[in-house]
């Protein structure tokens, strides 16, 4: 794969590929010291015909992307930052929800008992604090859609960095007594993700696995949508990825984009 960033060296990690238990995800697997955004680079590779399952991970991103032009922040070596390329035949709408479930399951495997929950549309949280974010971006050419699924997990992001973020955030190092290795988390995550993605493609992935992983349904939420801010109750998620919300006026709306804040936090005892 050509590398057009003169400052970075993108290395194929066959040693890590050998540790993977996946069929196609992470084959090939590239790792770079520094890059602007793994999503941006992998989208470019998608246009050049990169193989389905290609994974690009980085130690640090200088312009890590969030949704709506926002930034994903993780100092060098403190986050698991990766993007996965797939060319789905079906199920594109639920890939972000399915990914959140896979990330939550992978984290829970490494940090048992961690109260890992998903929040629509793309957050993975522990004790109401964001520990991972997902950004799914598509490239379409003719009939074909390539999807780049970007995942950022806070593994050992320092507290001063987390505290400077506008929304509550946490890191696995704060949630676990044992240190979590980024490589171990990567291999677990790619296995979980491939399993979930294959179910999505086979049409057997069920939204119930997302419902079981969230604590936002039935809760009062505030929705920020472009210029408007309104309140309601999160009722359910739909097969097209929408969040179904009952507004205070009683009107039921389907939400496809926007930011949601849960107004009544859950209290955790342990
Ligand atoms: C996301 O956006 O949560 C998607 C994040 C995706 C990041 C991955 S890293 C690998 C891949 N390559 C990329 O370039 N991106 C993907 P959003 O819901 O818009 O959340 C962004 C907001 O979360 C920011 O505006 C901050 O408030 C907050 N934030 C930034 N960094 C964070 C962090 N490390 N932990 C928790 N929250 C963070």
PDB file of C-alpha atoms in Angstrom, residues 42-257:
ATOM      1  CA  UNK A  42      -8.462   3.867   4.936  1.00  0.00           C
ATOM      2  CA  UNK A  43     -11.178   5.656   2.933  1.00  0.00           C
ATOM      3  CA  UNK A  44      -8.424   6.629   0.498  1.00  0.00           C
ATOM      4  CA  UNK A  45      -7.232   3.027   0.358  1.00  0.00           C
ATOM      5  CA  UNK A  46     -10.843   1.953  -0.261  1.00  0.00           C
ATOM      6  CA  UNK A  47     -10.900   4.053  -3.426  1.00  0.00           C
ATOM      7  CA  UNK A  48      -7.723   2.253  -4.517  1.00  0.00           C
ATOM      8  CA  UNK A  49      -9.321  -1.175  -4.088  1.00  0.00           C
ATOM      9  CA  UNK A  50      -7.936  -2.230  -0.693  1.00  0.00           C
ATOM     10  CA  UNK A  51      -9.095  -5.675   0.424  1.00  0.00           C
ATOM     11  CA  UNK A  52     -12.180  -6.190   2.524  1.00  0.00           C
ATOM     12  CA  UNK A  53     -11.132  -6.666   6.133  1.00  0.00           C
ATOM     13  CA  UNK A  54      -8.098  -4.370   5.905  1.00  0.00           C
ATOM     14  CA  UNK A  55      -7.366  -2.794   9.285  1.00  0.00           C
ATOM     15  CA  UNK A  56      -5.284   0.299   9.914  1.00  0.00           C
ATOM     16  CA  UNK A  57      -4.292   1.151  13.497  1.00  0.00           C
ATOM     17  CA  UNK A  58      -2.235   4.053  14.819  1.00  0.00           C
ATOM     18  CA  UNK A  59      -0.330   5.010  17.949  1.00  0.00           C
ATOM     19  CA  UNK A  60      -1.473   8.599  17.604  1.00  0.00           C
ATOM     20  CA  UNK A  61      -3.684  10.680  15.297  1.00  0.00           C
ATOM     21  CA  UNK A  62      -3.037  14.352  14.659  1.00  0.00           C
ATOM     22  CA  UNK A  63      -6.581  14.933  13.384  1.00  0.00           C
ATOM     23  CA  UNK A  64      -8.625  12.029  14.757  1.00  0.00           C
ATOM     24  CA  UNK A  65     -12.186  12.431  13.547  1.00  0.00           C
ATOM     25  CA  UNK A  66     -15.402  12.420  15.515  1.00  0.00           C
ATOM     26  CA  UNK A  67     -18.858  13.037  14.053  1.00  0.00           C
ATOM     27  CA  UNK A  68     -19.878  16.422  12.638  1.00  0.00           C
ATOM     28  CA  UNK A  69     -16.323  17.703  12.282  1.00  0.00           C
ATOM     29  CA  UNK A  70     -15.458  17.034  15.913  1.00  0.00           C
ATOM     30  CA  UNK A  71     -12.139  15.672  17.106  1.00  0.00           C
ATOM     31  CA  UNK A  72     -11.142  12.437  18.794  1.00  0.00           C
ATOM     32  CA  UNK A  73      -8.322  13.079  21.259  1.00  0.00           C
ATOM     33  CA  UNK A  74      -5.848  10.465  22.512  1.00  0.00           C
ATOM     34  CA  UNK A  75      -2.191  11.201  23.283  1.00  0.00           C
ATOM     35  CA  UNK A  76       0.516   8.924  21.871  1.00  0.00           C
ATOM     36  CA  UNK A  77       0.102   5.280  22.833  1.00  0.00           C
ATOM     37  CA  UNK A  78      -2.860   5.820  25.164  1.00  0.00           C
ATOM     38  CA  UNK A  79      -5.711   4.749  22.912  1.00  0.00           C
ATOM     39  CA  UNK A  80      -6.585   1.859  20.666  1.00  0.00           C
ATOM     40  CA  UNK A  81      -7.222   3.720  17.413  1.00  0.00           C
ATOM     41  CA  UNK A  82      -8.210   1.703  14.392  1.00  0.00           C
ATOM     42  CA  UNK A  83     -10.318   1.538  11.264  1.00  0.00           C
ATOM     43  CA  UNK A  84     -11.768  -1.501   9.514  1.00  0.00           C
ATOM     44  CA  UNK A  85     -12.689  -1.604   5.816  1.00  0.00           C
ATOM     45  CA  UNK A  86     -15.624  -3.701   4.624  1.00  0.00           C
ATOM     46  CA  UNK A  87     -17.802  -3.829   1.534  1.00  0.00           C
ATOM     47  CA  UNK A  88     -21.204  -4.795   2.936  1.00  0.00           C
ATOM     48  CA  UNK A  89     -23.862  -6.311   0.726  1.00  0.00           C
ATOM     49  CA  UNK A  90     -26.505  -5.447   3.274  1.00  0.00           C
ATOM     50  CA  UNK A  91     -27.171  -4.092   6.750  1.00  0.00           C
ATOM     51  CA  UNK A  92     -25.194  -0.845   6.456  1.00  0.00           C
ATOM     52  CA  UNK A  93     -27.657   0.992   8.713  1.00  0.00           C
ATOM     53  CA  UNK A  94     -27.067  -1.235  11.717  1.00  0.00           C
ATOM     54  CA  UNK A  95     -23.287  -1.542  11.405  1.00  0.00           C
ATOM     55  CA  UNK A  96     -22.659   1.351  13.868  1.00  0.00           C
ATOM     56  CA  UNK A  97     -25.025  -0.190  16.451  1.00  0.00           C
ATOM     57  CA  UNK A  98     -23.585  -3.676  15.935  1.00  0.00           C
ATOM     58  CA  UNK A  99     -20.071  -2.245  16.226  1.00  0.00           C
ATOM     59  CA  UNK A 100     -20.909  -0.607  19.555  1.00  0.00           C
ATOM     60  CA  UNK A 101     -22.095  -3.976  20.874  1.00  0.00           C
ATOM     61  CA  UNK A 102     -18.924  -5.703  19.634  1.00  0.00           C
ATOM     62  CA  UNK A 103     -16.700  -3.051  21.231  1.00  0.00           C
ATOM     63  CA  UNK A 104     -18.621  -3.297  24.514  1.00  0.00           C
ATOM     64  CA  UNK A 105     -18.271  -7.091  24.513  1.00  0.00           C
ATOM     65  CA  UNK A 106     -14.546  -6.891  23.786  1.00  0.00           C
ATOM     66  CA  UNK A 107     -14.025  -4.382  26.592  1.00  0.00           C
ATOM     67  CA  UNK A 108     -16.029  -6.502  29.004  1.00  0.00           C
ATOM     68  CA  UNK A 109     -13.912  -9.532  28.130  1.00  0.00           C
ATOM     69  CA  UNK A 110     -10.811  -7.568  29.157  1.00  0.00           C
ATOM     70  CA  UNK A 111     -12.401  -5.602  32.033  1.00  0.00           C
ATOM     71  CA  UNK A 112     -14.894  -8.015  33.585  1.00  0.00           C
ATOM     72  CA  UNK A 113     -17.796  -6.561  35.518  1.00  0.00           C
ATOM     73  CA  UNK A 114     -17.208  -3.152  34.021  1.00  0.00           C
ATOM     74  CA  UNK A 115     -20.855  -2.097  33.479  1.00  0.00           C
ATOM     75  CA  UNK A 116     -20.064  -1.493  29.801  1.00  0.00           C
ATOM     76  CA  UNK A 117     -23.069   0.064  28.088  1.00  0.00           C
ATOM     77  CA  UNK A 118     -23.882   1.445  24.647  1.00  0.00           C
ATOM     78  CA  UNK A 119     -25.548   4.753  23.967  1.00  0.00           C
ATOM     79  CA  UNK A 120     -27.145   5.749  20.671  1.00  0.00           C
ATOM     80  CA  UNK A 121     -25.714   6.385  18.197  1.00  0.00           C
ATOM     81  CA  UNK A 122     -22.044   5.593  18.677  1.00  0.00           C
ATOM     82  CA  UNK A 123     -20.870   5.657  22.282  1.00  0.00           C
ATOM     83  CA  UNK A 124     -19.583   2.915  24.522  1.00  0.00           C
ATOM     84  CA  UNK A 125     -19.682   3.947  28.149  1.00  0.00           C
ATOM     85  CA  UNK A 126     -18.672   2.774  31.579  1.00  0.00           C
ATOM     86  CA  UNK A 127     -20.488   4.347  34.541  1.00  0.00           C
ATOM     87  CA  UNK A 128     -22.058   6.951  32.244  1.00  0.00           C
ATOM     88  CA  UNK A 129     -18.657   8.020  30.935  1.00  0.00           C
ATOM     89  CA  UNK A 130     -17.552   7.591  27.358  1.00  0.00           C
ATOM     90  CA  UNK A 131     -14.764   5.045  26.994  1.00  0.00           C
ATOM     91  CA  UNK A 132     -15.001   4.461  23.232  1.00  0.00           C
ATOM     92  CA  UNK A 133     -16.389   6.197  20.156  1.00  0.00           C
ATOM     93  CA  UNK A 134     -17.279   4.882  16.725  1.00  0.00           C
ATOM     94  CA  UNK A 135     -17.288   6.734  13.431  1.00  0.00           C
ATOM     95  CA  UNK A 136     -18.597   4.920  10.361  1.00  0.00           C
ATOM     96  CA  UNK A 137     -17.907   6.572   7.014  1.00  0.00           C
ATOM     97  CA  UNK A 138     -18.907   5.327   3.555  1.00  0.00           C
ATOM     98  CA  UNK A 139     -17.397   5.540   0.106  1.00  0.00           C
ATOM     99  CA  UNK A 140     -19.739   4.731  -2.766  1.00  0.00           C
ATOM    100  CA  UNK A 141     -18.755   3.993  -6.359  1.00  0.00           C
ATOM    101  CA  UNK A 142     -21.512   2.774  -8.669  1.00  0.00           C
ATOM    102  CA  UNK A 143     -23.339  -0.055  -6.940  1.00  0.00           C
ATOM    103  CA  UNK A 144     -20.609  -0.682  -4.437  1.00  0.00           C
ATOM    104  CA  UNK A 145     -20.367   0.786  -0.961  1.00  0.00           C
ATOM    105  CA  UNK A 146     -17.195   0.586   1.048  1.00  0.00           C
ATOM    106  CA  UNK A 147     -17.606   1.211   4.738  1.00  0.00           C
ATOM    107  CA  UNK A 148     -14.823   2.369   7.012  1.00  0.00           C
ATOM    108  CA  UNK A 149     -15.600   1.664  10.642  1.00  0.00           C
ATOM    109  CA  UNK A 150     -13.394   3.757  12.922  1.00  0.00           C
ATOM    110  CA  UNK A 151     -13.070   2.825  16.575  1.00  0.00           C
ATOM    111  CA  UNK A 152     -11.268   4.715  19.337  1.00  0.00           C
ATOM    112  CA  UNK A 153     -10.976   3.121  22.778  1.00  0.00           C
ATOM    113  CA  UNK A 154      -9.428   4.938  25.731  1.00  0.00           C
ATOM    114  CA  UNK A 155      -6.966   2.449  27.153  1.00  0.00           C
ATOM    115  CA  UNK A 156      -4.746   4.640  29.316  1.00  0.00           C
ATOM    116  CA  UNK A 157      -5.671   8.205  28.429  1.00  0.00           C
ATOM    117  CA  UNK A 158      -4.452  10.441  31.304  1.00  0.00           C
ATOM    118  CA  UNK A 159      -7.072  11.981  33.577  1.00  0.00           C
ATOM    119  CA  UNK A 160      -6.028  15.564  32.768  1.00  0.00           C
ATOM    120  CA  UNK A 161      -6.802  14.876  29.083  1.00  0.00           C
ATOM    121  CA  UNK A 162     -10.138  13.243  29.950  1.00  0.00           C
ATOM    122  CA  UNK A 163     -11.068  16.070  32.320  1.00  0.00           C
ATOM    123  CA  UNK A 164     -10.450  18.650  29.592  1.00  0.00           C
ATOM    124  CA  UNK A 165     -13.071  17.049  27.315  1.00  0.00           C
ATOM    125  CA  UNK A 166     -16.495  18.694  27.185  1.00  0.00           C
ATOM    126  CA  UNK A 167     -18.328  15.458  28.007  1.00  0.00           C
ATOM    127  CA  UNK A 168     -17.640  12.911  30.795  1.00  0.00           C
ATOM    128  CA  UNK A 169     -15.032  10.369  29.703  1.00  0.00           C
ATOM    129  CA  UNK A 170     -13.087   7.515  31.182  1.00  0.00           C
ATOM    130  CA  UNK A 171     -10.309   5.131  30.317  1.00  0.00           C
ATOM    131  CA  UNK A 172      -9.888   1.392  30.895  1.00  0.00           C
ATOM    132  CA  UNK A 173      -6.897   2.116  33.143  1.00  0.00           C
ATOM    133  CA  UNK A 174      -9.286   3.907  35.524  1.00  0.00           C
ATOM    134  CA  UNK A 175     -11.876   1.143  35.408  1.00  0.00           C
ATOM    135  CA  UNK A 176      -9.663  -1.889  35.905  1.00  0.00           C
ATOM    136  CA  UNK A 177      -7.167  -2.939  38.509  1.00  0.00           C
ATOM    137  CA  UNK A 178      -5.194  -4.823  35.864  1.00  0.00           C
ATOM    138  CA  UNK A 179      -3.499  -3.038  33.001  1.00  0.00           C
ATOM    139  CA  UNK A 180      -5.072  -3.738  29.622  1.00  0.00           C
ATOM    140  CA  UNK A 181      -2.753  -4.283  26.680  1.00  0.00           C
ATOM    141  CA  UNK A 182      -3.734  -2.541  23.460  1.00  0.00           C
ATOM    142  CA  UNK A 183      -2.697  -5.613  21.452  1.00  0.00           C
ATOM    143  CA  UNK A 184      -4.815  -7.989  23.547  1.00  0.00           C
ATOM    144  CA  UNK A 185      -7.753  -5.629  23.246  1.00  0.00           C
ATOM    145  CA  UNK A 186      -7.196  -5.350  19.496  1.00  0.00           C
ATOM    146  CA  UNK A 187      -7.273  -9.110  18.929  1.00  0.00           C
ATOM    147  CA  UNK A 188     -10.374  -9.533  21.113  1.00  0.00           C
ATOM    148  CA  UNK A 189     -12.109  -6.603  19.480  1.00  0.00           C
ATOM    149  CA  UNK A 190     -11.449  -7.781  15.931  1.00  0.00           C
ATOM    150  CA  UNK A 191     -12.797 -11.256  16.758  1.00  0.00           C
ATOM    151  CA  UNK A 192     -15.933  -9.831  18.354  1.00  0.00           C
ATOM    152  CA  UNK A 193     -16.414  -7.382  15.526  1.00  0.00           C
ATOM    153  CA  UNK A 194     -16.041 -10.011  12.806  1.00  0.00           C
ATOM    154  CA  UNK A 195     -18.549 -12.302  14.549  1.00  0.00           C
ATOM    155  CA  UNK A 196     -21.103  -9.505  14.817  1.00  0.00           C
ATOM    156  CA  UNK A 197     -20.471  -8.236  11.287  1.00  0.00           C
ATOM    157  CA  UNK A 198     -20.919 -11.712   9.783  1.00  0.00           C
ATOM    158  CA  UNK A 199     -24.278 -11.943  11.549  1.00  0.00           C
ATOM    159  CA  UNK A 200     -25.272  -8.557  10.144  1.00  0.00           C
ATOM    160  CA  UNK A 201     -24.394  -9.789   6.657  1.00  0.00           C
ATOM    161  CA  UNK A 202     -26.276 -13.045   7.169  1.00  0.00           C
ATOM    162  CA  UNK A 203     -29.324 -11.125   8.427  1.00  0.00           C
ATOM    163  CA  UNK A 204     -29.181 -12.897  11.788  1.00  0.00           C
ATOM    164  CA  UNK A 205     -27.876 -10.043  13.950  1.00  0.00           C
ATOM    165  CA  UNK A 206     -30.622  -8.877  16.241  1.00  0.00           C
ATOM    166  CA  UNK A 207     -31.215  -5.408  17.642  1.00  0.00           C
ATOM    167  CA  UNK A 208     -32.020  -7.131  20.920  1.00  0.00           C
ATOM    168  CA  UNK A 209     -28.292  -7.458  21.596  1.00  0.00           C
ATOM    169  CA  UNK A 210     -28.054  -3.644  21.409  1.00  0.00           C
ATOM    170  CA  UNK A 211     -31.171  -3.248  23.574  1.00  0.00           C
ATOM    171  CA  UNK A 212     -29.668  -5.536  26.223  1.00  0.00           C
ATOM    172  CA  UNK A 213     -26.475  -3.483  26.261  1.00  0.00           C
ATOM    173  CA  UNK A 214     -28.061  -0.070  26.717  1.00  0.00           C
ATOM    174  CA  UNK A 215     -29.557   1.656  29.699  1.00  0.00           C
ATOM    175  CA  UNK A 216     -31.014   4.566  27.736  1.00  0.00           C
ATOM    176  CA  UNK A 217     -34.335   3.067  26.662  1.00  0.00           C
ATOM    177  CA  UNK A 218     -37.203   4.372  28.745  1.00  0.00           C
ATOM    178  CA  UNK A 219     -35.055   7.243  30.004  1.00  0.00           C
ATOM    179  CA  UNK A 220     -35.603  10.980  29.631  1.00  0.00           C
ATOM    180  CA  UNK A 221     -33.231  12.437  27.080  1.00  0.00           C
ATOM    181  CA  UNK A 222     -32.290  15.793  25.603  1.00  0.00           C
ATOM    182  CA  UNK A 223     -31.752  15.771  21.846  1.00  0.00           C
ATOM    183  CA  UNK A 224     -29.503  18.261  20.081  1.00  0.00           C
ATOM    184  CA  UNK A 225     -30.268  18.263  16.367  1.00  0.00           C
ATOM    185  CA  UNK A 226     -28.603  20.904  14.205  1.00  0.00           C
ATOM    186  CA  UNK A 227     -30.085  24.118  15.594  1.00  0.00           C
ATOM    187  CA  UNK A 228     -32.844  22.616  17.738  1.00  0.00           C
ATOM    188  CA  UNK A 229     -32.791  21.193  21.249  1.00  0.00           C
ATOM    189  CA  UNK A 230     -35.758  19.197  22.526  1.00  0.00           C
ATOM    190  CA  UNK A 231     -36.701  16.658  25.156  1.00  0.00           C
ATOM    191  CA  UNK A 232     -38.330  13.284  25.088  1.00  0.00           C
ATOM    192  CA  UNK A 233     -38.135   9.655  26.126  1.00  0.00           C
ATOM    193  CA  UNK A 234     -35.963   7.133  24.294  1.00  0.00           C
ATOM    194  CA  UNK A 235     -38.390   4.382  23.282  1.00  0.00           C
ATOM    195  CA  UNK A 236     -36.466   1.986  21.044  1.00  0.00           C
ATOM    196  CA  UNK A 237     -34.033   1.554  18.155  1.00  0.00           C
ATOM    197  CA  UNK A 238     -35.199   0.525  14.690  1.00  0.00           C
ATOM    198  CA  UNK A 239     -33.745  -1.707  11.985  1.00  0.00           C
ATOM    199  CA  UNK A 240     -32.725   1.331   9.959  1.00  0.00           C
ATOM    200  CA  UNK A 241     -30.533   2.537  12.835  1.00  0.00           C
ATOM    201  CA  UNK A 242     -32.965   5.228  14.008  1.00  0.00           C
ATOM    202  CA  UNK A 243     -33.610   6.051  17.639  1.00  0.00           C
ATOM    203  CA  UNK A 244     -37.331   6.223  18.288  1.00  0.00           C
ATOM    204  CA  UNK A 245     -38.155   9.053  20.673  1.00  0.00           C
ATOM    205  CA  UNK A 246     -41.463  10.139  22.188  1.00  0.00           C
ATOM    206  CA  UNK A 247     -41.400  13.901  22.449  1.00  0.00           C
ATOM    207  CA  UNK A 248     -42.881  15.647  25.472  1.00  0.00           C
ATOM    208  CA  UNK A 249     -45.790  16.640  23.220  1.00  0.00           C
ATOM    209  CA  UNK A 250     -46.535  12.937  22.650  1.00  0.00           C
ATOM    210  CA  UNK A 251     -45.343  12.918  19.044  1.00  0.00           C
ATOM    211  CA  UNK A 252     -43.135   9.943  18.200  1.00  0.00           C
ATOM    212  CA  UNK A 253     -40.072  10.770  16.103  1.00  0.00           C
ATOM    213  CA  UNK A 254     -37.358   8.753  14.423  1.00  0.00           C
ATOM    214  CA  UNK A 255     -33.931  10.229  14.935  1.00  0.00           C
ATOM    215  CA  UNK A 256     -31.200   9.481  12.408  1.00  0.00           C
ATOM    216  CA  UNK A 257     -28.542  11.964  13.483  1.00  0.00           C
TER     217      UNK A 257
END
